[in-house]
PDB file of C-alpha atoms in Angstrom:
ATOM      1  CA  MET A 148      24.997 -66.178 -34.933  1.00  0.00           C
ATOM      2  CA  ASP A 149      28.669 -65.232 -34.622  1.00  0.00           C
ATOM      3  CA  ILE A 150      29.664 -61.585 -34.825  1.00  0.00           C
ATOM      4  CA  GLU A 151      32.894 -59.664 -34.481  1.00  0.00           C
ATOM      5  CA  VAL A 152      32.574 -56.066 -33.347  1.00  0.00           C
ATOM      6  CA  THR A 153      35.225 -53.541 -32.394  1.00  0.00           C
ATOM      7  CA  ILE A 154      33.980 -51.653 -29.337  1.00  0.00           C
ATOM      8  CA  ASN A 155      36.000 -48.585 -28.387  1.00  0.00           C
ATOM      9  CA  GLY A 156      39.030 -49.983 -30.175  1.00  0.00           C
ATOM     10  CA  LYS A 157      38.849 -53.507 -28.723  1.00  0.00           C
ATOM     11  CA  LYS A 158      37.690 -56.497 -30.824  1.00  0.00           C
ATOM     12  CA  HIS A 159      34.950 -58.713 -29.447  1.00  0.00           C
ATOM     13  CA  ARG A 160      33.798 -62.008 -30.921  1.00  0.00           C
ATOM     14  CA  ASP A 161      30.484 -63.350 -29.677  1.00  0.00           C
ATOM     15  CA  ASP A 162      27.734 -65.793 -30.439  1.00  0.00           C
ATOM     16  CA  ILE A 163      24.484 -63.813 -30.150  1.00  0.00           C
ATOM     17  CA  GLU A 164      20.775 -64.273 -30.662  1.00  0.00           C
ATOM     18  CA  ALA A 165      19.569 -62.782 -33.960  1.00  0.00           C
ATOM     19  CA  ASP A 166      17.175 -60.378 -32.185  1.00  0.00           C
ATOM     20  CA  LEU A 167      19.704 -58.915 -29.713  1.00  0.00           C
ATOM     21  CA  LEU A 168      19.658 -55.124 -29.747  1.00  0.00           C
ATOM     22  CA  LEU A 169      22.924 -53.217 -29.976  1.00  0.00           C
ATOM     23  CA  ILE A 170      22.159 -51.390 -26.710  1.00  0.00           C
ATOM     24  CA  ASP A 171      21.974 -54.701 -24.820  1.00  0.00           C
ATOM     25  CA  TYR A 172      25.095 -56.033 -26.525  1.00  0.00           C
ATOM     26  CA  LEU A 173      27.080 -52.925 -25.595  1.00  0.00           C
ATOM     27  CA  ARG A 174      25.875 -52.873 -21.995  1.00  0.00           C
ATOM     28  CA  SER A 175      26.831 -56.545 -21.652  1.00  0.00           C
ATOM     29  CA  HIS A 176      30.355 -55.429 -22.571  1.00  0.00           C
ATOM     30  CA  GLY A 177      30.477 -52.766 -19.846  1.00  0.00           C
ATOM     31  CA  CYS A 178      29.404 -49.738 -21.871  1.00  0.00           C
ATOM     32  CA  TYR A 179      27.100 -48.288 -19.240  1.00  0.00           C
ATOM     33  CA  SER A 180      26.988 -44.793 -20.749  1.00  0.00           C
ATOM     34  CA  VAL A 181      24.600 -46.281 -23.316  1.00  0.00           C
ATOM     35  CA  LYS A 182      21.267 -45.824 -21.566  1.00  0.00           C
ATOM     36  CA  ARG A 183      17.780 -47.094 -22.162  1.00  0.00           C
ATOM     37  CA  GLY A 184      15.280 -44.270 -22.031  1.00  0.00           C
ATOM     38  CA  CYS A 185      12.262 -44.588 -24.283  1.00  0.00           C
ATOM     39  CA  GLU A 186      12.881 -47.737 -26.371  1.00  0.00           C
ATOM     40  CA  THR A 187      11.103 -45.975 -29.239  1.00  0.00           C
ATOM     41  CA  SER A 188      14.073 -44.168 -30.854  1.00  0.00           C
ATOM     42  CA  ASN A 189      12.895 -40.786 -29.566  1.00  0.00           C
ATOM     43  CA  CYS A 190      15.111 -39.800 -26.638  1.00  0.00           C
ATOM     44  CA  GLY A 191      18.725 -40.061 -27.858  1.00  0.00           C
ATOM     45  CA  LEU A 192      19.998 -41.608 -24.609  1.00  0.00           C
ATOM     46  CA  CYS A 193      21.315 -44.679 -26.423  1.00  0.00           C
ATOM     47  CA  THR A 194      23.305 -42.791 -29.099  1.00  0.00           C
ATOM     48  CA  VAL A 195      26.562 -44.440 -30.184  1.00  0.00           C
ATOM     49  CA  PHE A 196      28.786 -44.144 -33.254  1.00  0.00           C
ATOM     50  CA  LEU A 197      28.605 -47.048 -35.691  1.00  0.00           C
ATOM     51  CA  ASP A 198      31.541 -46.621 -38.046  1.00  0.00           C
ATOM     52  CA  ASP A 199      31.724 -42.989 -36.877  1.00  0.00           C
ATOM     53  CA  LYS A 200      28.053 -42.212 -37.633  1.00  0.00           C
ATOM     54  CA  PRO A 201      25.597 -41.574 -34.768  1.00  0.00           C
ATOM     55  CA  VAL A 202      22.890 -44.227 -34.429  1.00  0.00           C
ATOM     56  CA  LEU A 203      20.277 -45.048 -31.814  1.00  0.00           C
ATOM     57  CA  SER A 204      21.416 -48.370 -30.405  1.00  0.00           C
ATOM     58  CA  CYS A 205      17.931 -49.240 -29.123  1.00  0.00           C
ATOM     59  CA  SER A 206      16.754 -49.542 -32.723  1.00  0.00           C
ATOM     60  CA  VAL A 207      19.753 -51.311 -34.261  1.00  0.00           C
ATOM     61  CA  LEU A 208      20.301 -55.050 -34.079  1.00  0.00           C
ATOM     62  CA  ALA A 209      23.722 -56.095 -32.779  1.00  0.00           C
ATOM     63  CA  ALA A 210      24.082 -58.225 -35.923  1.00  0.00           C
ATOM     64  CA  ARG A 211      24.247 -55.005 -37.986  1.00  0.00           C
ATOM     65  CA  ALA A 212      27.454 -54.111 -36.133  1.00  0.00           C
ATOM     66  CA  ASP A 213      29.185 -57.277 -37.340  1.00  0.00           C
ATOM     67  CA  GLY A 214      32.528 -56.342 -38.858  1.00  0.00           C
ATOM     68  CA  LYS A 215      32.101 -52.719 -37.804  1.00  0.00           C
ATOM     69  CA  SER A 216      33.411 -50.349 -35.179  1.00  0.00           C
ATOM     70  CA  VAL A 217      31.232 -49.035 -32.368  1.00  0.00           C
ATOM     71  CA  THR A 218      32.246 -46.073 -30.230  1.00  0.00           C
ATOM     72  CA  THR A 219      30.475 -45.212 -26.996  1.00  0.00           C
ATOM     73  CA  LEU A 220      31.086 -42.339 -24.609  1.00  0.00           C
ATOM     74  CA  GLU A 221      33.635 -44.538 -22.831  1.00  0.00           C
ATOM     75  CA  GLY A 222      35.671 -44.504 -26.037  1.00  0.00           C
ATOM     76  CA  LEU A 223      35.513 -40.719 -26.357  1.00  0.00           C
ATOM     77  CA  ARG A 224      36.701 -39.756 -22.879  1.00  0.00           C
ATOM     78  CA  SER A 225      39.254 -37.095 -23.804  1.00  0.00           C
ATOM     79  CA  GLU A 226      37.075 -35.545 -26.501  1.00  0.00           C
ATOM     80  CA  ALA A 227      33.991 -35.649 -24.289  1.00  0.00           C
ATOM     81  CA  GLU A 228      35.599 -34.458 -21.038  1.00  0.00           C
ATOM     82  CA  GLU A 229      36.790 -31.257 -22.669  1.00  0.00           C
ATOM     83  CA  PHE A 230      33.245 -30.409 -23.748  1.00  0.00           C
ATOM     84  CA  ALA A 231      31.105 -31.814 -20.892  1.00  0.00           C
ATOM     85  CA  GLY A 232      32.314 -29.240 -18.371  1.00  0.00           C
ATOM     86  CA  PHE A 233      30.759 -26.473 -20.429  1.00  0.00           C
ATOM     87  CA  ILE A 234      27.365 -28.171 -20.145  1.00  0.00           C
ATOM     88  CA  ALA A 235      27.783 -28.468 -16.365  1.00  0.00           C
ATOM     89  CA  ASP A 236      28.844 -24.808 -16.062  1.00  0.00           C
ATOM     90  CA  GLN A 237      25.504 -23.800 -17.577  1.00  0.00           C
ATOM     91  CA  GLY A 238      23.508 -25.812 -15.033  1.00  0.00           C
ATOM     92  CA  ALA A 239      22.319 -28.157 -17.748  1.00  0.00           C
ATOM     93  CA  GLU A 240      23.525 -31.296 -16.029  1.00  0.00           C
ATOM     94  CA  GLN A 241      20.893 -31.469 -13.342  1.00  0.00           C
ATOM     95  CA  CYS A 242      20.237 -35.212 -13.073  1.00  0.00           C
ATOM     96  CA  GLY A 243      22.833 -36.168 -15.696  1.00  0.00           C
ATOM     97  CA  PHE A 244      20.814 -39.031 -17.169  1.00  0.00           C
ATOM     98  CA  CYS A 245      20.605 -37.482 -20.638  1.00  0.00           C
ATOM     99  CA  ASN A 246      24.213 -36.251 -20.751  1.00  0.00           C
ATOM    100  CA  PRO A 247      25.787 -39.212 -22.576  1.00  0.00           C
ATOM    101  CA  GLY A 248      23.357 -38.851 -25.484  1.00  0.00           C
ATOM    102  CA  PHE A 249      23.833 -35.078 -25.594  1.00  0.00           C
ATOM    103  CA  VAL A 250      27.609 -35.399 -25.534  1.00  0.00           C
ATOM    104  CA  MET A 251      27.631 -38.065 -28.258  1.00  0.00           C
ATOM    105  CA  ASN A 252      25.474 -35.902 -30.519  1.00  0.00           C
ATOM    106  CA  ALA A 253      27.500 -32.773 -29.747  1.00  0.00           C
ATOM    107  CA  VAL A 254      30.727 -34.605 -30.641  1.00  0.00           C
ATOM    108  CA  ALA A 255      29.099 -35.745 -33.899  1.00  0.00           C
ATOM    109  CA  LEU A 256      28.121 -32.125 -34.574  1.00  0.00           C
ATOM    110  CA  PHE A 257      31.637 -30.805 -33.867  1.00  0.00           C
ATOM    111  CA  ARG A 258      33.141 -33.427 -36.158  1.00  0.00           C
ATOM    112  CA  GLU A 259      30.716 -32.590 -38.957  1.00  0.00           C
ATOM    113  CA  ASP A 260      30.768 -28.810 -38.547  1.00  0.00           C
ATOM    114  CA  PRO A 261      33.407 -27.182 -36.304  1.00  0.00           C
ATOM    115  CA  GLU A 262      31.556 -23.834 -36.509  1.00  0.00           C
ATOM    116  CA  PRO A 263      27.838 -24.687 -36.530  1.00  0.00           C
ATOM    117  CA  SER A 264      25.080 -22.098 -36.579  1.00  0.00           C
ATOM    118  CA  GLU A 265      22.635 -21.876 -33.674  1.00  0.00           C
ATOM    119  CA  GLU A 266      20.022 -23.469 -35.935  1.00  0.00           C
ATOM    120  CA  LYS A 267      22.298 -26.447 -36.645  1.00  0.00           C
ATOM    121  CA  ILE A 268      23.066 -26.866 -32.923  1.00  0.00           C
ATOM    122  CA  LYS A 269      19.342 -26.919 -32.165  1.00  0.00           C
ATOM    123  CA  GLU A 270      18.854 -29.496 -34.916  1.00  0.00           C
ATOM    124  CA  TYR A 271      21.393 -31.796 -33.233  1.00  0.00           C
ATOM    125  CA  LEU A 272      19.861 -31.228 -29.784  1.00  0.00           C
ATOM    126  CA  ALA A 273      16.332 -31.931 -31.046  1.00  0.00           C
ATOM    127  CA  GLY A 274      16.745 -35.709 -30.894  1.00  0.00           C
ATOM    128  CA  ASN A 275      17.690 -35.714 -27.204  1.00  0.00           C
ATOM    129  CA  LEU A 276      15.185 -35.875 -24.383  1.00  0.00           C
ATOM    130  CA  CYS A 277      15.947 -33.886 -21.229  1.00  0.00           C
ATOM    131  CA  ARG A 278      13.272 -33.621 -18.591  1.00  0.00           C
ATOM    132  CA  CYS A 279      15.221 -31.320 -16.263  1.00  0.00           C
ATOM    133  CA  SER A 280      16.729 -28.384 -18.072  1.00  0.00           C
ATOM    134  CA  GLY A 281      14.690 -27.209 -21.053  1.00  0.00           C
ATOM    135  CA  TYR A 282      17.661 -27.370 -23.457  1.00  0.00           C
ATOM    136  CA  GLU A 283      18.755 -23.738 -23.123  1.00  0.00           C
ATOM    137  CA  GLY A 284      21.634 -24.726 -20.839  1.00  0.00           C
ATOM    138  CA  GLN A 285      22.886 -27.282 -23.337  1.00  0.00           C
ATOM    139  CA  LEU A 286      22.668 -24.692 -26.120  1.00  0.00           C
ATOM    140  CA  ARG A 287      24.592 -22.123 -24.033  1.00  0.00           C
ATOM    141  CA  GLY A 288      27.156 -24.780 -23.088  1.00  0.00           C
ATOM    142  CA  ILE A 289      27.792 -25.676 -26.719  1.00  0.00           C
ATOM    143  CA  GLU A 290      28.054 -22.018 -27.708  1.00  0.00           C
ATOM    144  CA  GLU A 291      30.504 -21.310 -24.868  1.00  0.00           C
ATOM    145  CA  TYR A 292      32.562 -24.356 -25.771  1.00  0.00           C
ATOM    146  CA  LEU A 293      32.755 -23.265 -29.404  1.00  0.00           C
ATOM    147  CA  LYS A 294      33.845 -19.741 -28.361  1.00  0.00           C
ATOM    148  CA  TRP A 295      36.519 -21.219 -26.073  1.00  0.00           C
ATOM    149  CA  LYS A 296      37.699 -23.607 -28.787  1.00  0.00           C
ATOM    150  CA  LYS A 297      37.995 -20.736 -31.268  1.00  0.00           C
ATOM    151  CA  GLN A 298      40.084 -18.663 -28.825  1.00  0.00           C
ATOM    152  CA  LYS A 299      42.307 -21.615 -27.926  1.00  0.00           C
TER     153      LYS A 299
END
């Protein structure tokens, strides 16, 4: 089937198999921040924005992106770079494998609620698997980033 998808601002037209997952489609187009972790929609590593809404690309068919815009971490460099350092400063970046999913969900949170409560931050972090840090570092990083942003 033919699809046309805008990935990080660039249009792509492809003939795909009907069962191709969005994660595989994106990786075939060089979006390596989109990672395969659990393949059961539980870890958040494959989070991307589909028409500006976060989705788990391991559970979405590429065909559903036809005519839509997909944004990966590669497409959010400036927005993500500003925030990611705060995660690293808290020691929450240990292996770094989960970071793209965390950053994508944090950006979605900041867009939805520029001044989220701790409870709301935890809600957004809940869908992301991290085997290294225990999530407290990510929480502190987000809180520090929000304080910095407010003072800026």
